[in-house]
């Protein structure tokens, strides 16, 4: 087990991509803190990890709320005494729409979750990592941050902002032996859910804004579908496990693109 007894926080960690990440981290020996707004899914996921011999802590958290984030980190420290890995996975797609017609509130809501949520979680976790001079942060971004995707402009721009946040955090954290990287993900196979990368936690009131299942996303990214199909959650989780391990000690400040699956 590559992450034996390490403590990992996964935001949006009970559904979608986050569920796959949490499951894999637990299988690698990590103690997993599940931070999400969806309480029923949190309880179910924590029970699943514990039933398989792992350790889990479910903490209902809205990453947009700085006080809730502080409380989540405090509960993690009270339970486990350390934080070794933060995966900023919680994301918000927003409504699909034309640039000229999308309300400003949609831009604000998207930035609150994707950018401010990532910032709040990173800042609070860094406060615990810096004194121990160890830790890893992985920010989940999207290839759309680099290529664009017109129906989801607020989402694209918020994910692009995560890019420079990752770069700056890596500079801040490096003197303390803490690594910060981002994964820019392409379309993910979430069992036909049709949810774009990094948006594993969709607000119920905007569920109609999900990418239609029948829509072929690849042309929007300027490429054809890879022969092996879209990424699988466990393949993404494998990269996170590597980045969190000692084997990746020389990797920080990187924006790693994962958008093709070249495997039968």
Coordinates of N, CA and C in Angstrom, one line a residue, residues 17-258:
X17 N -16.5 11.4 -9.9 CA -15.0 11.2 -9.9 C -14.5 11.1 -8.4
X18 N -15.0 12.0 -7.6 CA -14.5 12.0 -6.2 C -14.7 10.7 -5.5
X19 N -15.7 10.0 -5.8 CA -16.0 8.6 -5.2 C -14.9 7.7 -5.6
X20 N -14.6 7.7 -6.9 CA -13.5 6.9 -7.4 C -12.2 7.2 -6.8
X21 N -11.9 8.5 -6.6 CA -10.6 8.9 -6.0 C -10.5 8.4 -4.6
X22 N -11.6 8.6 -3.8 CA -11.7 8.2 -2.4 C -11.5 6.7 -2.2
X23 N -12.2 6.0 -3.1 CA -12.1 4.5 -3.0 C -10.6 4.0 -3.2
X24 N -10.0 4.6 -4.2 CA -8.6 4.2 -4.5 C -7.7 4.6 -3.4
X25 N -7.8 5.8 -2.9 CA -6.9 6.2 -1.8 C -7.1 5.3 -0.6
X26 N -8.3 4.9 -0.3 CA -8.5 4.0 0.8 C -7.9 2.6 0.6
X27 N -8.0 2.1 -0.7 CA -7.3 0.9 -1.0 C -5.8 0.9 -0.9
X28 N -5.3 2.1 -1.1 CA -3.8 2.3 -1.0 C -3.4 2.6 0.5
X29 N -4.3 2.4 1.4 CA -4.0 2.5 2.8 C -4.2 3.9 3.5
X30 N -4.7 4.9 2.7 CA -4.9 6.2 3.3 C -6.2 6.2 4.2
X31 N -6.1 7.1 5.2 CA -7.3 7.4 6.0 C -8.0 8.6 5.2
X32 N -9.2 8.4 4.8 CA -9.9 9.3 3.9 C -10.9 10.2 4.6
X33 N -10.8 11.5 4.4 CA -11.8 12.4 4.9 C -12.6 12.9 3.7
X34 N -13.9 12.6 3.8 CA -14.8 12.9 2.7 C -15.5 14.2 3.0
X35 N -15.3 15.2 2.2 CA -15.9 16.5 2.4 C -16.8 16.9 1.3
X36 N -18.1 16.9 1.5 CA -19.1 17.2 0.5 C -20.3 17.7 1.1
X37 N -21.2 18.3 0.2 CA -22.5 18.8 0.7 C -23.5 17.7 0.8
X38 N -23.3 16.6 0.1 CA -24.3 15.6 0.0 C -24.2 14.6 1.1
X39 N -24.9 14.8 2.2 CA -24.7 14.0 3.4 C -25.0 12.6 3.3
X40 N -26.1 12.2 2.6 CA -26.5 10.8 2.4 C -25.4 10.1 1.7
X41 N -24.8 10.7 0.6 CA -23.7 10.0 -0.1 C -22.5 9.9 0.7
X42 N -22.2 10.9 1.6 CA -21.1 10.9 2.5 C -21.1 9.7 3.4
X43 N -22.3 9.5 4.0 CA -22.5 8.4 5.0 C -22.3 7.1 4.3
X44 N -22.9 7.0 3.1 CA -22.8 5.7 2.3 C -21.3 5.4 1.9
X45 N -20.6 6.4 1.5 CA -19.2 6.2 1.1 C -18.3 5.9 2.2
X46 N -18.5 6.6 3.4 CA -17.7 6.3 4.5 C -18.0 4.9 5.0
X47 N -19.2 4.4 5.0 CA -19.5 3.1 5.4 C -18.9 2.1 4.5
X48 N -18.9 2.3 3.2 CA -18.3 1.4 2.2 C -16.8 1.3 2.5
X49 N -16.1 2.4 2.7 CA -14.6 2.3 3.0 C -14.4 1.5 4.3
X50 N -15.2 1.8 5.3 CA -15.0 1.1 6.6 C -15.3 -0.4 6.5
X51 N -16.3 -0.7 5.7 CA -16.7 -2.1 5.5 C -15.6 -2.9 4.9
X52 N -14.7 -2.2 4.1 CA -13.6 -2.9 3.5 C -12.3 -2.8 4.2
X53 N -12.4 -2.4 5.5 CA -11.3 -2.4 6.4 C -10.5 -1.1 6.4
X54 N -11.0 0.0 5.8 CA -10.4 1.3 5.8 C -10.9 2.2 6.8
X55 N -10.3 3.4 6.9 CA -10.7 4.4 7.9 C -11.2 5.6 7.1
X56 N -12.4 6.1 7.5 CA -13.0 7.2 6.8 C -13.7 8.2 7.8
X57 N -13.7 9.4 7.5 CA -14.4 10.5 8.3 C -15.2 11.3 7.3
X58 N -16.5 11.3 7.5 CA -17.5 12.1 6.7 C -17.7 13.4 7.3
X59 N -17.5 14.5 6.6 CA -17.7 15.8 7.2 C -18.5 16.6 6.1
X60 N -19.8 16.8 6.4 CA -20.6 17.7 5.5 C -20.0 19.1 5.4
X61 N -19.6 19.5 4.1 CA -18.9 20.7 4.0 C -19.3 21.4 2.6
X62 N -19.6 22.7 2.7 CA -19.7 23.5 1.5 C -18.4 24.2 1.3
X63 N -17.7 23.9 0.3 CA -16.3 24.5 0.2 C -16.4 26.0 -0.1
X64 N -17.6 26.5 -0.5 CA -17.7 27.9 -0.7 C -17.7 28.7 0.6
X65 N -18.0 28.0 1.7 CA -18.1 28.6 3.0 C -16.8 28.5 3.8
X66 N -16.1 29.6 4.0 CA -14.8 29.5 4.6 C -14.9 28.9 6.0
X67 N -15.9 29.2 6.8 CA -16.0 28.7 8.2 C -16.3 27.2 8.2
X68 N -17.1 26.7 7.2 CA -17.3 25.3 7.1 C -16.0 24.6 6.8
X69 N -15.2 25.2 5.9 CA -13.9 24.6 5.5 C -13.0 24.5 6.8
X70 N -12.9 25.6 7.5 CA -12.1 25.6 8.7 C -12.6 24.5 9.7
X71 N -13.9 24.4 9.8 CA -14.4 23.3 10.7 C -14.0 21.9 10.3
X72 N -14.1 21.7 8.9 CA -13.8 20.4 8.4 C -12.3 20.1 8.6
X73 N -11.4 21.0 8.4 CA -10.0 20.8 8.7 C -9.7 20.6 10.2
X74 N -10.4 21.3 11.0 CA -10.3 21.1 12.5 C -10.7 19.7 12.9
X75 N -11.8 19.2 12.4 CA -12.3 17.9 12.7 C -11.3 16.8 12.2
X76 N -10.7 17.1 11.1 CA -9.7 16.2 10.5 C -8.5 16.1 11.5
X77 N -8.1 17.2 11.9 CA -6.9 17.2 12.8 C -7.3 16.6 14.2
X78 N -8.5 16.8 14.7 CA -8.9 16.2 15.9 C -8.9 14.7 15.8
X79 N -9.4 14.2 14.7 CA -9.5 12.8 14.5 C -8.2 12.1 14.2
X80 N -7.4 12.7 13.3 CA -6.2 12.0 12.8 C -4.9 12.6 13.1
X81 N -4.9 13.9 13.5 CA -3.7 14.6 13.9 C -2.8 15.1 12.8
X82 N -3.1 14.9 11.6 CA -2.3 15.3 10.5 C -3.1 15.3 9.2
X83 N -2.6 16.0 8.2 CA -3.2 16.0 6.8 C -2.0 15.8 5.9
X84 N -2.0 14.8 5.1 CA -0.9 14.5 4.2 C -1.2 14.8 2.7
X85 N -2.5 14.8 2.4 CA -2.9 15.0 1.0 C -4.3 15.7 1.0
X86 N -4.4 16.7 0.1 CA -5.6 17.4 -0.2 C -5.9 17.2 -1.7
X87 N -7.1 16.7 -2.0 CA -7.5 16.6 -3.4 C -8.7 17.6 -3.6
X88 N -8.4 18.7 -4.2 CA -9.5 19.7 -4.5 C -10.3 19.3 -5.7
X89 N -11.3 18.5 -5.4 CA -12.1 17.9 -6.5 C -13.4 18.5 -6.7
X90 N -14.0 19.0 -5.6 CA -15.4 19.6 -5.7 C -15.5 20.6 -6.8
X91 N -16.5 20.5 -7.7 CA -16.6 21.4 -8.8 C -18.0 21.7 -9.2
X92 N -18.2 22.7 -9.9 CA -19.6 23.2 -10.3 C -19.5 23.5 -11.8
X93 N -20.4 22.8 -12.5 CA -20.5 23.0 -14.0 C -21.1 24.3 -14.3
X94 N -22.3 24.6 -13.7 CA -23.1 25.8 -14.0 C -24.0 25.5 -15.2
X95 N -24.7 26.5 -15.5 CA -25.7 26.4 -16.6 C -25.0 26.5 -18.0
X96 N -25.5 25.7 -18.9 CA -25.0 25.8 -20.3 C -25.7 27.0 -20.9
X97 N -24.9 27.8 -21.7 CA -25.6 28.9 -22.2 C -24.7 29.8 -23.1
X98 N -25.3 30.7 -23.8 CA -24.5 31.6 -24.6 C -23.9 32.7 -23.8
X99 N -22.7 33.2 -24.2 CA -22.0 34.2 -23.4 C -22.8 35.4 -23.2
X100 N -23.5 35.8 -24.2 CA -24.3 37.1 -24.2 C -25.5 37.0 -23.3
X101 N -25.9 35.8 -23.0 CA -27.2 35.7 -22.2 C -27.0 35.1 -20.8
X102 N -25.9 34.5 -20.5 CA -25.7 34.0 -19.1 C -25.6 35.1 -18.1
X103 N -26.4 35.0 -17.0 CA -26.4 36.1 -16.0 C -25.0 36.1 -15.3
X104 N -24.7 37.3 -14.8 CA -23.5 37.5 -14.0 C -23.4 36.6 -12.8
X105 N -24.6 36.3 -12.2 CA -24.7 35.5 -11.0 C -24.1 34.1 -11.3
X106 N -24.3 33.6 -12.5 CA -23.8 32.3 -12.9 C -22.2 32.3 -12.8
X107 N -21.6 33.4 -13.3 CA -20.2 33.5 -13.2 C -19.7 33.5 -11.8
X108 N -20.4 34.3 -11.0 CA -20.0 34.4 -9.6 C -20.1 33.1 -8.8
X109 N -21.3 32.3 -9.0 CA -21.5 31.1 -8.4 C -20.4 30.1 -8.8
X110 N -20.0 30.1 -10.1 CA -19.0 29.1 -10.6 C -17.7 29.4 -10.0
X111 N -17.3 30.7 -9.9 CA -16.0 31.0 -9.3 C -16.0 30.7 -7.8
X112 N -17.1 30.9 -7.2 CA -17.1 30.6 -5.7 C -16.8 29.2 -5.4
X113 N -17.3 28.3 -6.2 CA -17.1 26.8 -5.9 C -15.7 26.5 -6.4
X114 N -15.4 26.7 -7.7 CA -14.2 26.2 -8.4 C -13.0 26.9 -7.9
X115 N -13.0 28.2 -7.8 CA -11.8 28.9 -7.4 C -11.7 29.2 -5.9
X116 N -12.7 29.8 -5.4 CA -12.7 30.2 -4.0 C -12.7 28.9 -3.1
X117 N -13.5 27.9 -3.5 CA -13.5 26.7 -2.7 C -12.1 26.0 -2.7
X118 N -11.4 26.0 -3.8 CA -10.1 25.4 -3.9 C -9.1 26.3 -3.1
X119 N -9.3 27.6 -3.1 CA -8.4 28.5 -2.3 C -8.6 28.3 -0.8
X120 N -9.9 28.3 -0.4 CA -10.2 28.1 1.0 C -9.6 26.8 1.6
X121 N -9.8 25.7 0.9 CA -9.4 24.4 1.3 C -7.8 24.4 1.4
X122 N -7.2 24.9 0.3 CA -5.7 24.9 0.2 C -5.1 25.7 1.4
X123 N -5.7 26.9 1.6 CA -5.1 27.7 2.7 C -5.2 27.1 4.0
X124 N -6.4 26.5 4.4 CA -6.5 25.9 5.7 C -5.7 24.7 5.9
X125 N -5.6 23.9 4.8 CA -4.8 22.7 4.9 C -3.3 23.0 5.0
X126 N -2.9 24.0 4.2 CA -1.5 24.4 4.3 C -1.1 24.9 5.7
X127 N -2.0 25.4 6.5 CA -1.7 25.8 7.8 C -1.3 24.6 8.7
X128 N -1.8 23.5 8.4 CA -1.4 22.3 9.1 C -0.2 21.6 8.5
X129 N 0.0 21.7 7.2 CA 1.1 21.0 6.6 C 2.5 21.8 6.8
X130 N 2.4 23.1 6.8 CA 3.7 23.9 6.9 C 4.5 23.6 8.2
X131 N 3.9 23.5 9.3 CA 4.7 23.2 10.5 C 5.3 21.8 10.5
X132 N 4.7 20.8 9.8 CA 5.2 19.5 9.7 C 6.2 19.3 8.5
X133 N 6.2 20.3 7.6 CA 7.1 20.3 6.5 C 6.9 19.1 5.6
X134 N 5.7 18.8 5.3 CA 5.3 17.7 4.4 C 3.9 17.9 4.0
X135 N 3.6 17.3 2.8 CA 2.2 17.3 2.3 C 2.1 17.5 0.8
X136 N 1.0 17.2 0.3 CA 0.7 17.2 -1.2 C -0.7 17.8 -1.4
X137 N -0.8 18.7 -2.4 CA -2.1 19.2 -2.8 C -2.2 18.9 -4.3
X138 N -3.4 18.3 -4.7 CA -3.7 18.0 -6.1 C -5.0 18.7 -6.4
X139 N -4.9 19.7 -7.4 CA -6.1 20.4 -7.8 C -6.6 19.8 -9.1
X140 N -7.9 19.5 -9.1 CA -8.6 18.9 -10.3 C -9.0 20.1 -11.2
X141 N -8.4 20.2 -12.3 CA -8.8 21.2 -13.3 C -9.4 20.5 -14.6
X142 N -9.4 21.1 -15.7 CA -10.0 20.6 -16.9 C -9.2 21.0 -18.1
X143 N -9.2 20.1 -19.1 CA -8.6 20.5 -20.4 C -9.3 21.7 -21.0
X144 N -10.5 21.9 -20.6 CA -11.3 23.0 -21.1 C -10.7 24.4 -20.6
X145 N -9.9 24.3 -19.6 CA -9.2 25.6 -19.2 C -8.2 26.0 -20.2
X146 N -7.7 25.1 -21.0 CA -6.7 25.4 -22.1 C -7.3 25.5 -23.4
X147 N -8.4 24.7 -23.7 CA -8.9 24.7 -25.0 C -10.2 25.5 -25.2
X148 N -10.9 25.7 -24.1 CA -12.2 26.4 -24.1 C -13.3 25.4 -24.5
X149 N -14.5 25.8 -24.2 CA -15.7 25.0 -24.5 C -16.9 26.0 -24.4
X150 N -17.3 26.5 -25.5 CA -18.2 27.7 -25.5 C -19.5 27.5 -24.6
X151 N -20.1 26.4 -24.5 CA -21.3 26.3 -23.6 C -21.0 26.5 -22.2
X152 N -19.8 26.3 -21.7 CA -19.4 26.4 -20.3 C -18.3 27.4 -20.0
X153 N -18.5 28.6 -20.5 CA -17.4 29.6 -20.4 C -17.1 29.9 -18.9
X154 N -18.0 30.1 -18.0 CA -17.6 30.4 -16.6 C -16.8 29.3 -16.0
X155 N -17.2 28.0 -16.3 CA -16.5 26.9 -15.9 C -15.1 26.8 -16.4
X156 N -14.9 27.1 -17.7 CA -13.6 27.1 -18.3 C -12.7 28.1 -17.6
X157 N -13.2 29.3 -17.5 CA -12.4 30.4 -16.9 C -12.0 30.1 -15.5
X158 N -13.0 29.6 -14.7 CA -12.7 29.3 -13.3 C -11.6 28.2 -13.2
X159 N -11.6 27.2 -14.1 CA -10.6 26.2 -14.1 C -9.2 26.8 -14.6
X160 N -9.3 27.7 -15.5 CA -8.0 28.4 -15.9 C -7.4 29.1 -14.7
X161 N -8.3 29.7 -13.9 CA -7.8 30.4 -12.7 C -7.1 29.5 -11.7
X162 N -7.6 28.3 -11.7 CA -7.0 27.3 -10.8 C -5.6 27.0 -11.2
X163 N -5.3 27.2 -12.5 CA -4.0 26.9 -13.0 C -3.0 27.9 -12.4
X164 N -3.2 29.2 -12.4 CA -2.3 30.1 -11.8 C -2.3 30.0 -10.3
X165 N -3.4 29.6 -9.7 CA -3.4 29.4 -8.3 C -2.5 28.2 -7.9
X166 N -2.5 27.2 -8.7 CA -1.6 26.1 -8.5 C -0.2 26.5 -8.6
X167 N 0.2 27.3 -9.6 CA 1.6 27.7 -9.8 C 2.0 28.6 -8.6
X168 N 1.2 29.5 -8.2 CA 1.6 30.3 -7.0 C 1.6 29.5 -5.7
X169 N 0.7 28.6 -5.5 CA 0.7 27.8 -4.3 C 2.0 27.0 -4.3
X170 N 2.4 26.4 -5.4 CA 3.6 25.6 -5.5 C 4.8 26.4 -5.0
X171 N 4.8 27.7 -5.4 CA 5.9 28.6 -5.0 C 5.9 28.9 -3.5
X172 N 4.7 29.1 -3.0 CA 4.6 29.3 -1.6 C 5.0 28.1 -0.8
X173 N 4.6 26.9 -1.2 CA 4.7 25.7 -0.5 C 6.1 25.1 -0.6
X174 N 6.8 25.3 -1.7 CA 8.1 24.6 -1.9 C 9.1 24.7 -0.8
X175 N 9.3 25.9 -0.2 CA 10.3 26.0 0.9 C 9.9 25.2 2.1
X176 N 8.7 24.7 2.2 CA 8.2 23.9 3.3 C 8.1 22.4 2.9
X177 N 8.7 22.1 1.8 CA 8.7 20.7 1.3 C 7.3 20.1 1.0
X178 N 6.4 21.0 0.6 CA 5.1 20.7 0.2 C 4.9 20.8 -1.3
X179 N 4.3 19.9 -1.9 CA 4.1 19.9 -3.4 C 2.7 20.2 -3.8
X180 N 2.5 20.9 -4.9 CA 1.2 21.3 -5.4 C 1.2 21.1 -6.9
X181 N 0.3 20.3 -7.4 CA 0.1 20.1 -8.8 C -1.3 20.1 -9.2
X182 N -1.6 20.3 -10.5 CA -2.9 20.2 -11.0 C -3.1 19.2 -12.1
X183 N -4.2 18.6 -12.2 CA -4.6 17.6 -13.3 C -5.6 18.3 -14.2
X184 N -5.3 18.4 -15.5 CA -6.2 19.0 -16.5 C -6.8 17.8 -17.2
X185 N -8.1 17.5 -16.8 CA -8.7 16.3 -17.3 C -9.6 16.5 -18.5
X186 N -9.6 15.5 -19.4 CA -10.6 15.5 -20.5 C -11.9 14.8 -20.0
X187 N -12.7 14.5 -21.0 CA -14.0 13.8 -20.6 C -13.7 12.5 -19.9
X188 N -14.6 12.2 -18.9 CA -14.4 11.1 -18.0 C -15.6 10.2 -18.1
X189 N -15.4 8.9 -18.1 CA -16.4 7.9 -18.2 C -17.0 7.7 -16.8
X190 N -18.1 8.3 -16.5 CA -18.8 8.2 -15.2 C -20.1 7.4 -15.4
X191 N -20.0 6.3 -16.0 CA -21.1 5.4 -16.2 C -22.3 6.1 -16.9
X192 N -22.0 6.9 -17.9 CA -23.0 7.6 -18.7 C -23.6 8.8 -18.1
X193 N -23.0 9.3 -17.0 CA -23.5 10.5 -16.4 C -23.4 11.8 -17.2
X194 N -22.3 11.8 -18.1 CA -22.1 12.9 -19.0 C -21.7 14.2 -18.3
X195 N -21.0 14.0 -17.1 CA -20.5 15.2 -16.4 C -19.1 15.5 -16.8
X196 N -18.8 16.8 -17.1 CA -17.5 17.1 -17.5 C -16.5 17.0 -16.4
X197 N -15.2 16.9 -16.8 CA -14.1 16.7 -15.8 C -14.1 17.8 -14.8
X198 N -13.9 17.3 -13.5 CA -13.7 18.3 -12.4 C -15.0 18.8 -11.8
X199 N -16.1 18.3 -12.4 CA -17.4 18.8 -11.9 C -18.2 17.6 -11.3
X200 N -17.6 17.0 -10.3 CA -18.2 15.8 -9.7 C -19.3 16.1 -8.8
X201 N -19.5 17.3 -8.4 CA -20.5 17.7 -7.4 C -21.4 18.8 -8.0
X202 N -22.5 18.4 -8.6 CA -23.3 19.4 -9.4 C -24.5 19.8 -8.5
X203 N -24.7 21.1 -8.4 CA -25.8 21.5 -7.5 C -27.1 21.1 -8.1
X204 N -28.1 20.6 -7.3 CA -29.3 20.0 -7.8 C -30.1 21.0 -8.7
X205 N -30.1 22.3 -8.3 CA -30.9 23.3 -9.0 C -30.3 23.6 -10.4
X206 N -29.1 23.1 -10.7 CA -28.6 23.3 -12.1 C -28.3 22.0 -12.8
X207 N -29.0 20.9 -12.3 CA -28.7 19.6 -12.9 C -29.0 19.7 -14.4
X208 N -30.0 20.5 -14.8 CA -30.3 20.6 -16.3 C -29.1 21.2 -17.1
X209 N -28.1 21.7 -16.3 CA -26.9 22.3 -17.0 C -25.9 21.2 -17.3
X210 N -26.1 20.0 -17.0 CA -25.1 18.9 -17.2 C -25.0 18.8 -18.7
X211 N -23.8 18.3 -19.2 CA -23.5 18.1 -20.6 C -24.4 16.9 -21.0
X212 N -25.2 17.1 -22.1 CA -26.1 16.0 -22.5 C -25.3 14.8 -22.8
X213 N -25.8 13.6 -22.4 CA -25.0 12.3 -22.6 C -24.7 12.1 -24.1
X214 N -25.6 12.5 -25.0 CA -25.4 12.2 -26.4 C -24.4 13.1 -27.1
X215 N -24.0 14.2 -26.4 CA -23.1 15.2 -27.0 C -21.7 14.7 -27.0
X216 N -21.1 14.7 -28.2 CA -19.7 14.2 -28.4 C -18.8 15.4 -28.0
X217 N -18.1 15.3 -26.9 CA -17.3 16.4 -26.4 C -15.9 16.6 -27.2
X218 N -15.4 15.6 -27.8 CA -14.1 15.6 -28.3 C -13.9 16.7 -29.4
X219 N -14.8 16.9 -30.3 CA -14.5 18.0 -31.3 C -14.4 19.3 -30.7
X220 N -15.0 19.6 -29.5 CA -14.9 20.9 -28.8 C -13.5 21.0 -28.3
X221 N -12.8 19.9 -28.0 CA -11.4 20.0 -27.5 C -10.4 19.9 -28.6
X222 N -10.9 20.0 -29.9 CA -10.0 20.0 -31.0 C -9.3 18.7 -31.3
X223 N -10.0 17.6 -31.0 CA -9.4 16.3 -31.2 C -10.5 15.2 -31.4
X224 N -10.1 14.1 -32.0 CA -11.0 13.0 -32.1 C -10.9 12.1 -30.9
X225 N -12.0 11.4 -30.7 CA -12.0 10.5 -29.5 C -10.9 9.5 -29.6
X226 N -10.2 9.3 -28.5 CA -9.1 8.3 -28.5 C -9.6 6.9 -28.7
X227 N -8.8 6.0 -29.2 CA -9.3 4.6 -29.5 C -9.7 3.9 -28.2
X228 N -9.1 4.3 -27.1 CA -9.5 3.6 -25.8 C -10.7 4.2 -25.1
X229 N -11.2 5.3 -25.6 CA -12.4 5.9 -25.0 C -11.9 6.9 -23.9
X230 N -12.9 7.4 -23.2 CA -12.7 8.4 -22.1 C -12.0 7.9 -20.9
X231 N -11.4 8.8 -20.1 CA -10.7 8.4 -18.9 C -11.6 7.7 -17.9
X232 N -11.1 6.8 -17.2 CA -11.8 6.1 -16.1 C -11.4 6.7 -14.8
X233 N -12.3 6.9 -13.8 CA -11.9 7.4 -12.5 C -10.7 6.8 -11.9
X234 N -10.6 5.5 -11.9 CA -9.5 4.8 -11.3 C -8.1 5.1 -12.0
X235 N -8.2 5.4 -13.3 CA -7.0 5.8 -14.0 C -6.5 7.2 -13.5
X236 N -7.4 8.1 -13.2 CA -7.1 9.4 -12.7 C -6.6 9.3 -11.3
X237 N -7.3 8.4 -10.5 CA -6.9 8.2 -9.1 C -5.4 7.6 -9.0
X238 N -5.1 6.8 -10.0 CA -3.7 6.2 -10.1 C -2.7 7.3 -10.1
X239 N -3.0 8.3 -10.9 CA -2.0 9.5 -11.1 C -2.0 10.2 -9.8
X240 N -3.1 10.4 -9.1 CA -3.1 11.1 -7.8 C -2.3 10.3 -6.8
X241 N -2.4 9.0 -6.8 CA -1.7 8.2 -5.8 C -0.2 8.4 -6.1
X242 N 0.2 8.4 -7.3 CA 1.6 8.6 -7.7 C 2.1 10.0 -7.2
X243 N 1.3 11.0 -7.5 CA 1.7 12.4 -7.1 C 1.8 12.5 -5.5
X244 N 1.0 11.7 -4.8 CA 1.0 11.8 -3.4 C 2.1 11.0 -2.8
X245 N 2.7 10.1 -3.6 CA 3.7 9.2 -3.0 C 5.1 9.9 -3.0
X246 N 6.0 9.2 -2.3 CA 7.4 9.7 -2.2 C 8.1 9.6 -3.6
X247 N 7.6 8.8 -4.5 CA 8.2 8.6 -5.8 C 8.1 9.9 -6.6
X248 N 7.1 10.8 -6.3 CA 6.9 12.0 -7.0 C 7.5 13.2 -6.3
X249 N 8.6 13.0 -5.5 CA 9.1 14.1 -4.7 C 9.7 15.2 -5.5
X250 N 10.0 15.0 -6.8 CA 10.6 16.0 -7.6 C 9.5 16.8 -8.5
X251 N 8.3 16.5 -8.3 CA 7.2 17.1 -9.1 C 6.4 18.1 -8.3
X252 N 6.5 19.3 -8.7 CA 5.6 20.3 -8.1 C 5.4 21.5 -9.1
X253 N 4.3 22.2 -9.0 CA 4.0 23.3 -9.9 C 3.6 22.9 -11.3
X254 N 3.3 21.6 -11.5 CA 3.0 21.1 -12.8 C 1.5 21.0 -13.1
X255 N 1.2 21.3 -14.4 CA -0.2 21.2 -14.9 C -0.2 20.0 -15.8
X256 N -0.7 18.9 -15.3 CA -0.6 17.6 -16.0 C -1.9 17.3 -16.8
X257 N -1.7 17.2 -18.1 CA -2.9 17.0 -19.0 C -3.2 15.5 -19.1
X258 N -4.4 15.1 -18.8 CA -4.9 13.7 -18.9 C -6.2 13.8 -19.7

